[in-house]
């Protein structure tokens, strides 16, 4: 079985080291991936199931998640879905099943790449990790430095406050983009709701309140103060510069 050589332009910038959460229940495979990641300059952390993965990610906010689909308990697809309600962290999925429907399911759930494990090539995994990091990190860099403390990168699904990354969920980012896009304008909950995506539970006006609450907390944690998104009683919300 031939190893796929690492691909990529020699001119492309190295994406740099990353903290990688490896979610794989087969110890030998996890150890092998960790060795390759370390050799590539990354810092791996291995966990063996979905619950450990959620806990590890919540505590340490890794730069990338390498996720096996076949896991005991919460499987990789379900875990991917859960992670995506919390974060836009790059996710690379691995699967023993070379099934196209799995691949599509993974990508639809928000995985950034999807790699079959048969034939297993750690070098290919490293090449994909590198490509995903390069892509997401390049997208995270704003095209132009803006004078405003808030920077939103629409392609990379990232936002920063004075250069400090706000770790937003896709819906929080959508809300922030809408509100901050027109500072001072009061948006009704129904208008904000239109911009959100999600399953049936997410599409109520109450969900807007809960996303705003989380968004405020994250802005405050990043030093933006607690009054950045103002409630307008009986109407909705407004972003203040
Ligand atoms: Ca597995």
PDB file of C-alpha atoms and ligand atoms in Angstrom:
ATOM      1  CA  UNK A   1       0.000   0.000   0.000  1.00  0.00           C
ATOM      2  CA  UNK A   2       1.458   3.276  -1.102  1.00  0.00           C
ATOM      3  CA  UNK A   3       1.851   6.205   1.233  1.00  0.00           C
ATOM      4  CA  UNK A   4       0.355   9.358  -0.104  1.00  0.00           C
ATOM      5  CA  UNK A   5       3.089  11.937   0.002  1.00  0.00           C
ATOM      6  CA  UNK A   6       2.404  15.160   1.836  1.00  0.00           C
ATOM      7  CA  UNK A   7       1.163  17.597  -0.735  1.00  0.00           C
ATOM      8  CA  UNK A   8       1.031  21.357  -0.832  1.00  0.00           C
ATOM      9  CA  UNK A   9       2.903  24.188  -2.405  1.00  0.00           C
ATOM     10  CA  UNK A  10       6.387  24.811  -1.121  1.00  0.00           C
ATOM     11  CA  UNK A  11       5.544  28.488  -1.277  1.00  0.00           C
ATOM     12  CA  UNK A  12       2.603  28.205   1.087  1.00  0.00           C
ATOM     13  CA  UNK A  13       3.256  29.387   4.612  1.00  0.00           C
ATOM     14  CA  UNK A  14       3.621  26.767   7.291  1.00  0.00           C
ATOM     15  CA  UNK A  15       0.552  26.952   9.481  1.00  0.00           C
ATOM     16  CA  UNK A  16       2.655  26.516  12.643  1.00  0.00           C
ATOM     17  CA  UNK A  17       2.191  24.266  15.656  1.00  0.00           C
ATOM     18  CA  UNK A  18      -1.270  23.427  16.894  1.00  0.00           C
ATOM     19  CA  UNK A  19      -2.781  21.828  19.965  1.00  0.00           C
ATOM     20  CA  UNK A  20      -4.642  18.839  18.553  1.00  0.00           C
ATOM     21  CA  UNK A  21      -7.300  16.813  20.346  1.00  0.00           C
ATOM     22  CA  UNK A  22      -7.151  13.214  19.057  1.00  0.00           C
ATOM     23  CA  UNK A  23     -10.386  11.300  19.693  1.00  0.00           C
ATOM     24  CA  UNK A  24      -9.650   7.637  18.976  1.00  0.00           C
ATOM     25  CA  UNK A  25     -10.529   4.556  21.020  1.00  0.00           C
ATOM     26  CA  UNK A  26      -7.875   2.274  19.520  1.00  0.00           C
ATOM     27  CA  UNK A  27      -4.791   2.895  21.709  1.00  0.00           C
ATOM     28  CA  UNK A  28      -2.230   1.857  19.078  1.00  0.00           C
ATOM     29  CA  UNK A  29      -3.734   4.107  16.456  1.00  0.00           C
ATOM     30  CA  UNK A  30      -4.045   7.005  18.901  1.00  0.00           C
ATOM     31  CA  UNK A  31      -0.383   6.586  19.882  1.00  0.00           C
ATOM     32  CA  UNK A  32       0.668   6.454  16.250  1.00  0.00           C
ATOM     33  CA  UNK A  33      -1.247   9.634  15.413  1.00  0.00           C
ATOM     34  CA  UNK A  34       0.191  11.354  18.479  1.00  0.00           C
ATOM     35  CA  UNK A  35       3.741  10.392  17.399  1.00  0.00           C
ATOM     36  CA  UNK A  36       3.200  11.787  13.922  1.00  0.00           C
ATOM     37  CA  UNK A  37       1.624  14.963  15.299  1.00  0.00           C
ATOM     38  CA  UNK A  38       4.545  15.518  17.679  1.00  0.00           C
ATOM     39  CA  UNK A  39       7.009  14.884  14.858  1.00  0.00           C
ATOM     40  CA  UNK A  40       5.216  17.586  12.873  1.00  0.00           C
ATOM     41  CA  UNK A  41       5.654  19.995  15.771  1.00  0.00           C
ATOM     42  CA  UNK A  42       2.118  19.777  17.129  1.00  0.00           C
ATOM     43  CA  UNK A  43       0.963  19.126  20.661  1.00  0.00           C
ATOM     44  CA  UNK A  44      -1.454  16.159  20.738  1.00  0.00           C
ATOM     45  CA  UNK A  45      -3.827  15.167  23.515  1.00  0.00           C
ATOM     46  CA  UNK A  46      -5.505  11.765  23.145  1.00  0.00           C
ATOM     47  CA  UNK A  47      -8.889  10.804  24.531  1.00  0.00           C
ATOM     48  CA  UNK A  48     -10.781   7.560  23.921  1.00  0.00           C
ATOM     49  CA  UNK A  49     -14.440   8.565  23.845  1.00  0.00           C
ATOM     50  CA  UNK A  50     -16.889  11.349  23.117  1.00  0.00           C
ATOM     51  CA  UNK A  51     -17.581  12.381  26.704  1.00  0.00           C
ATOM     52  CA  UNK A  52     -13.876  12.740  27.463  1.00  0.00           C
ATOM     53  CA  UNK A  53     -13.509  14.665  24.236  1.00  0.00           C
ATOM     54  CA  UNK A  54     -16.216  17.179  25.130  1.00  0.00           C
ATOM     55  CA  UNK A  55     -14.725  17.668  28.561  1.00  0.00           C
ATOM     56  CA  UNK A  56     -11.172  18.049  27.256  1.00  0.00           C
ATOM     57  CA  UNK A  57     -12.219  20.483  24.553  1.00  0.00           C
ATOM     58  CA  UNK A  58     -14.312  22.587  26.940  1.00  0.00           C
ATOM     59  CA  UNK A  59     -11.381  22.849  29.340  1.00  0.00           C
ATOM     60  CA  UNK A  60      -8.538  23.344  26.907  1.00  0.00           C
ATOM     61  CA  UNK A  61      -9.954  24.692  23.632  1.00  0.00           C
ATOM     62  CA  UNK A  62      -7.635  22.896  21.218  1.00  0.00           C
ATOM     63  CA  UNK A  63      -6.757  24.357  17.814  1.00  0.00           C
ATOM     64  CA  UNK A  64      -7.974  21.301  15.894  1.00  0.00           C
ATOM     65  CA  UNK A  65      -9.915  18.103  16.580  1.00  0.00           C
ATOM     66  CA  UNK A  66      -8.952  14.829  14.881  1.00  0.00           C
ATOM     67  CA  UNK A  67     -11.988  12.673  15.318  1.00  0.00           C
ATOM     68  CA  UNK A  68     -12.593   8.979  14.658  1.00  0.00           C
ATOM     69  CA  UNK A  69     -16.156   8.199  13.567  1.00  0.00           C
ATOM     70  CA  UNK A  70     -16.295   4.779  15.221  1.00  0.00           C
ATOM     71  CA  UNK A  71     -16.229   5.403  18.961  1.00  0.00           C
ATOM     72  CA  UNK A  72     -17.896   3.643  21.879  1.00  0.00           C
ATOM     73  CA  UNK A  73     -20.889   5.536  23.281  1.00  0.00           C
ATOM     74  CA  UNK A  74     -21.290   8.903  21.605  1.00  0.00           C
ATOM     75  CA  UNK A  75     -20.060   8.304  18.049  1.00  0.00           C
ATOM     76  CA  UNK A  76     -17.914  10.672  16.035  1.00  0.00           C
ATOM     77  CA  UNK A  77     -20.775  12.106  13.988  1.00  0.00           C
ATOM     78  CA  UNK A  78     -22.817  12.898  17.111  1.00  0.00           C
ATOM     79  CA  UNK A  79     -19.734  14.381  18.736  1.00  0.00           C
ATOM     80  CA  UNK A  80     -19.058  16.504  15.664  1.00  0.00           C
ATOM     81  CA  UNK A  81     -22.638  17.804  15.834  1.00  0.00           C
ATOM     82  CA  UNK A  82     -22.254  18.668  19.525  1.00  0.00           C
ATOM     83  CA  UNK A  83     -18.935  20.407  19.011  1.00  0.00           C
ATOM     84  CA  UNK A  84     -20.448  22.478  16.238  1.00  0.00           C
ATOM     85  CA  UNK A  85     -23.093  23.861  18.593  1.00  0.00           C
ATOM     86  CA  UNK A  86     -20.211  25.200  20.700  1.00  0.00           C
ATOM     87  CA  UNK A  87     -17.406  26.124  18.387  1.00  0.00           C
ATOM     88  CA  UNK A  88     -16.058  26.579  14.884  1.00  0.00           C
ATOM     89  CA  UNK A  89     -12.830  24.707  15.769  1.00  0.00           C
ATOM     90  CA  UNK A  90     -11.432  22.851  12.713  1.00  0.00           C
ATOM     91  CA  UNK A  91     -12.529  19.197  12.764  1.00  0.00           C
ATOM     92  CA  UNK A  92     -10.899  16.439  10.697  1.00  0.00           C
ATOM     93  CA  UNK A  93     -12.779  13.143  10.759  1.00  0.00           C
ATOM     94  CA  UNK A  94     -11.349   9.652  10.321  1.00  0.00           C
ATOM     95  CA  UNK A  95     -13.405   6.658   9.406  1.00  0.00           C
ATOM     96  CA  UNK A  96     -12.938   2.971   8.807  1.00  0.00           C
ATOM     97  CA  UNK A  97     -16.062   3.051   6.684  1.00  0.00           C
ATOM     98  CA  UNK A  98     -15.256   4.377   3.248  1.00  0.00           C
ATOM     99  CA  UNK A  99     -18.927   5.029   2.757  1.00  0.00           C
ATOM    100  CA  UNK A 100     -19.832   8.116   0.782  1.00  0.00           C
ATOM    101  CA  UNK A 101     -22.931   8.762   2.892  1.00  0.00           C
ATOM    102  CA  UNK A 102     -20.745   8.882   6.018  1.00  0.00           C
ATOM    103  CA  UNK A 103     -18.431  11.317   4.354  1.00  0.00           C
ATOM    104  CA  UNK A 104     -21.315  13.565   3.352  1.00  0.00           C
ATOM    105  CA  UNK A 105     -22.885  13.303   6.805  1.00  0.00           C
ATOM    106  CA  UNK A 106     -19.602  14.379   8.369  1.00  0.00           C
ATOM    107  CA  UNK A 107     -19.176  17.321   6.055  1.00  0.00           C
ATOM    108  CA  UNK A 108     -22.799  18.374   6.503  1.00  0.00           C
ATOM    109  CA  UNK A 109     -22.333  18.312  10.242  1.00  0.00           C
ATOM    110  CA  UNK A 110     -19.539  20.796   9.825  1.00  0.00           C
ATOM    111  CA  UNK A 111     -16.369  18.686   9.646  1.00  0.00           C
ATOM    112  CA  UNK A 112     -13.624  20.466   7.701  1.00  0.00           C
ATOM    113  CA  UNK A 113     -12.210  17.314   6.158  1.00  0.00           C
ATOM    114  CA  UNK A 114     -12.912  13.603   6.126  1.00  0.00           C
ATOM    115  CA  UNK A 115     -10.291  10.868   5.690  1.00  0.00           C
ATOM    116  CA  UNK A 116     -10.887   7.138   5.160  1.00  0.00           C
ATOM    117  CA  UNK A 117      -8.789   4.922   7.451  1.00  0.00           C
ATOM    118  CA  UNK A 118      -8.401   2.215   4.838  1.00  0.00           C
ATOM    119  CA  UNK A 119      -5.735   2.259   3.667  1.00  0.00           C
ATOM    120  CA  UNK A 120      -4.479   4.151   6.685  1.00  0.00           C
ATOM    121  CA  UNK A 121      -1.751   6.636   5.975  1.00  0.00           C
ATOM    122  CA  UNK A 122      -0.574   8.748   8.901  1.00  0.00           C
ATOM    123  CA  UNK A 123       1.342  10.920   6.449  1.00  0.00           C
ATOM    124  CA  UNK A 124      -1.856  11.688   4.601  1.00  0.00           C
ATOM    125  CA  UNK A 125      -3.576  12.517   7.882  1.00  0.00           C
ATOM    126  CA  UNK A 126      -0.733  14.941   8.700  1.00  0.00           C
ATOM    127  CA  UNK A 127      -0.961  16.499   5.239  1.00  0.00           C
ATOM    128  CA  UNK A 128      -4.713  17.043   5.680  1.00  0.00           C
ATOM    129  CA  UNK A 129      -4.255  18.441   9.180  1.00  0.00           C
ATOM    130  CA  UNK A 130      -1.711  20.865   7.813  1.00  0.00           C
ATOM    131  CA  UNK A 131      -3.974  21.865   4.918  1.00  0.00           C
ATOM    132  CA  UNK A 132      -6.957  22.433   7.211  1.00  0.00           C
ATOM    133  CA  UNK A 133      -4.844  24.488   9.635  1.00  0.00           C
ATOM    134  CA  UNK A 134      -3.415  26.528   6.798  1.00  0.00           C
ATOM    135  CA  UNK A 135      -6.874  27.161   5.365  1.00  0.00           C
ATOM    136  CA  UNK A 136      -8.568  28.046   8.648  1.00  0.00           C
ATOM    137  CA  UNK A 137      -5.691  30.147   9.930  1.00  0.00           C
ATOM    138  CA  UNK A 138      -5.359  32.047   6.652  1.00  0.00           C
ATOM    139  CA  UNK A 139      -9.108  32.705   6.678  1.00  0.00           C
ATOM    140  CA  UNK A 140      -8.874  33.876  10.282  1.00  0.00           C
ATOM    141  CA  UNK A 141      -6.521  36.665   9.282  1.00  0.00           C
ATOM    142  CA  UNK A 142      -8.554  39.725   8.347  1.00  0.00           C
ATOM    143  CA  UNK A 143      -7.856  41.085   4.890  1.00  0.00           C
ATOM    144  CA  UNK A 144      -7.372  44.580   6.242  1.00  0.00           C
ATOM    145  CA  UNK A 145      -6.639  45.751   9.737  1.00  0.00           C
ATOM    146  CA  UNK A 146      -9.706  47.650  10.864  1.00  0.00           C
ATOM    147  CA  UNK A 147      -9.565  50.448  13.375  1.00  0.00           C
ATOM    148  CA  UNK A 148     -12.449  48.923  15.295  1.00  0.00           C
ATOM    149  CA  UNK A 149     -11.635  46.661  18.243  1.00  0.00           C
ATOM    150  CA  UNK A 150     -14.066  44.094  16.875  1.00  0.00           C
ATOM    151  CA  UNK A 151     -12.950  42.122  13.845  1.00  0.00           C
ATOM    152  CA  UNK A 152     -15.156  39.593  12.153  1.00  0.00           C
ATOM    153  CA  UNK A 153     -13.872  37.254   9.528  1.00  0.00           C
ATOM    154  CA  UNK A 154     -16.852  35.869   7.674  1.00  0.00           C
ATOM    155  CA  UNK A 155     -15.058  33.129   5.764  1.00  0.00           C
ATOM    156  CA  UNK A 156     -13.200  31.699   8.711  1.00  0.00           C
ATOM    157  CA  UNK A 157     -16.098  31.989  11.131  1.00  0.00           C
ATOM    158  CA  UNK A 158     -13.908  33.834  13.576  1.00  0.00           C
ATOM    159  CA  UNK A 159     -14.267  37.029  15.539  1.00  0.00           C
ATOM    160  CA  UNK A 160     -11.738  38.882  17.652  1.00  0.00           C
ATOM    161  CA  UNK A 161     -11.862  41.677  20.182  1.00  0.00           C
ATOM    162  CA  UNK A 162      -8.607  43.660  20.210  1.00  0.00           C
ATOM    163  CA  UNK A 163      -6.970  40.665  18.591  1.00  0.00           C
ATOM    164  CA  UNK A 164      -8.282  38.287  21.208  1.00  0.00           C
ATOM    165  CA  UNK A 165     -10.218  35.375  19.758  1.00  0.00           C
ATOM    166  CA  UNK A 166     -13.865  35.160  20.767  1.00  0.00           C
ATOM    167  CA  UNK A 167     -14.714  31.498  20.699  1.00  0.00           C
ATOM    168  CA  UNK A 168     -18.184  31.766  19.199  1.00  0.00           C
ATOM    169  CA  UNK A 169     -20.628  29.187  17.936  1.00  0.00           C
ATOM    170  CA  UNK A 170     -21.790  29.671  14.337  1.00  0.00           C
ATOM    171  CA  UNK A 171     -25.110  31.139  15.535  1.00  0.00           C
ATOM    172  CA  UNK A 172     -23.404  33.524  17.942  1.00  0.00           C
ATOM    173  CA  UNK A 173     -21.161  34.665  15.126  1.00  0.00           C
ATOM    174  CA  UNK A 174     -24.172  35.204  12.858  1.00  0.00           C
ATOM    175  CA  UNK A 175     -25.863  37.311  15.517  1.00  0.00           C
ATOM    176  CA  UNK A 176     -22.762  39.369  16.174  1.00  0.00           C
ATOM    177  CA  UNK A 177     -22.247  39.940  12.462  1.00  0.00           C
ATOM    178  CA  UNK A 178     -25.812  41.205  12.061  1.00  0.00           C
ATOM    179  CA  UNK A 179     -25.794  43.419  15.149  1.00  0.00           C
ATOM    180  CA  UNK A 180     -22.298  44.854  14.782  1.00  0.00           C
ATOM    181  CA  UNK A 181     -22.818  45.343  11.047  1.00  0.00           C
ATOM    182  CA  UNK A 182     -25.125  48.249  11.899  1.00  0.00           C
ATOM    183  CA  UNK A 183     -24.110  49.705  15.238  1.00  0.00           C
ATOM    184  CA  UNK A 184     -26.906  51.622  16.912  1.00  0.00           C
ATOM    185  CA  UNK A 185     -29.662  49.942  14.942  1.00  0.00           C
ATOM    186  CA  UNK A 186     -32.238  48.128  17.041  1.00  0.00           C
ATOM    187  CA  UNK A 187     -33.034  44.673  15.664  1.00  0.00           C
ATOM    188  CA  UNK A 188     -36.203  42.837  16.583  1.00  0.00           C
ATOM    189  CA  UNK A 189     -35.836  39.272  17.821  1.00  0.00           C
ATOM    190  CA  UNK A 190     -37.733  38.025  14.767  1.00  0.00           C
ATOM    191  CA  UNK A 191     -35.256  39.790  12.460  1.00  0.00           C
ATOM    192  CA  UNK A 192     -32.320  38.263  14.302  1.00  0.00           C
ATOM    193  CA  UNK A 193     -33.956  34.861  14.238  1.00  0.00           C
ATOM    194  CA  UNK A 194     -34.079  34.905  10.455  1.00  0.00           C
ATOM    195  CA  UNK A 195     -30.301  34.914  10.309  1.00  0.00           C
ATOM    196  CA  UNK A 196     -29.898  31.898  12.562  1.00  0.00           C
ATOM    197  CA  UNK A 197     -29.656  28.278  11.560  1.00  0.00           C
ATOM    198  CA  UNK A 198     -30.264  25.118  13.425  1.00  0.00           C
ATOM    199  CA  UNK A 199     -32.697  22.438  14.297  1.00  0.00           C
ATOM    200  CA  UNK A 200     -36.263  23.090  15.469  1.00  0.00           C
ATOM    201  CA  UNK A 201     -35.149  23.744  19.050  1.00  0.00           C
ATOM    202  CA  UNK A 202     -32.977  26.619  17.926  1.00  0.00           C
ATOM    203  CA  UNK A 203     -35.593  28.507  15.975  1.00  0.00           C
ATOM    204  CA  UNK A 204     -37.571  30.283  18.644  1.00  0.00           C
ATOM    205  CA  UNK A 205     -37.234  33.874  19.752  1.00  0.00           C
ATOM    206  CA  UNK A 206     -36.179  32.569  23.176  1.00  0.00           C
ATOM    207  CA  UNK A 207     -33.185  31.010  21.437  1.00  0.00           C
ATOM    208  CA  UNK A 208     -32.144  34.497  20.322  1.00  0.00           C
ATOM    209  CA  UNK A 209     -32.101  35.578  23.971  1.00  0.00           C
ATOM    210  CA  UNK A 210     -29.974  32.647  24.986  1.00  0.00           C
ATOM    211  CA  UNK A 211     -27.501  33.153  22.123  1.00  0.00           C
ATOM    212  CA  UNK A 212     -27.256  36.858  23.012  1.00  0.00           C
ATOM    213  CA  UNK A 213     -26.650  35.978  26.645  1.00  0.00           C
ATOM    214  CA  UNK A 214     -23.749  33.697  25.691  1.00  0.00           C
ATOM    215  CA  UNK A 215     -22.415  36.222  23.217  1.00  0.00           C
ATOM    216  CA  UNK A 216     -22.414  38.961  25.865  1.00  0.00           C
ATOM    217  CA  UNK A 217     -20.588  36.731  28.300  1.00  0.00           C
ATOM    218  CA  UNK A 218     -17.918  35.948  25.720  1.00  0.00           C
ATOM    219  CA  UNK A 219     -17.530  39.617  24.768  1.00  0.00           C
ATOM    220  CA  UNK A 220     -17.212  40.527  28.411  1.00  0.00           C
ATOM    221  CA  UNK A 221     -14.610  37.811  28.975  1.00  0.00           C
ATOM    222  CA  UNK A 222     -12.600  39.277  26.104  1.00  0.00           C
ATOM    223  CA  UNK A 223     -12.694  42.707  27.727  1.00  0.00           C
ATOM    224  CA  UNK A 224     -15.425  44.299  25.602  1.00  0.00           C
ATOM    225  CA  UNK A 225     -17.548  45.230  28.625  1.00  0.00           C
ATOM    226  CA  UNK A 226     -21.033  44.068  29.440  1.00  0.00           C
ATOM    227  CA  UNK A 227     -22.946  46.813  27.605  1.00  0.00           C
ATOM    228  CA  UNK A 228     -21.769  46.093  24.072  1.00  0.00           C
ATOM    229  CA  UNK A 229     -25.079  44.465  23.147  1.00  0.00           C
ATOM    230  CA  UNK A 230     -27.909  46.440  24.676  1.00  0.00           C
ATOM    231  CA  UNK A 231     -31.412  45.052  25.284  1.00  0.00           C
ATOM    232  CA  UNK A 232     -34.178  47.287  24.063  1.00  0.00           C
ATOM    233  CA  UNK A 233     -37.153  46.435  26.213  1.00  0.00           C
ATOM    234  CA  UNK A 234     -40.043  44.868  24.291  1.00  0.00           C
ATOM    235  CA  UNK A 235     -38.168  45.089  20.965  1.00  0.00           C
ATOM    236  CA  UNK A 236     -34.848  43.336  20.737  1.00  0.00           C
ATOM    237  CA  UNK A 237     -31.156  44.139  20.697  1.00  0.00           C
ATOM    238  CA  UNK A 238     -28.706  46.739  19.516  1.00  0.00           C
ATOM    239  CA  UNK A 239     -24.891  46.766  19.208  1.00  0.00           C
ATOM    240  CA  UNK A 240     -23.088  49.808  20.574  1.00  0.00           C
ATOM    241  CA  UNK A 241     -19.633  50.844  19.348  1.00  0.00           C
TER     242      UNK A 241
HETATM  243 CA1  LIG B   1     -12.361   3.775  16.583  1.00  0.00          CA
END
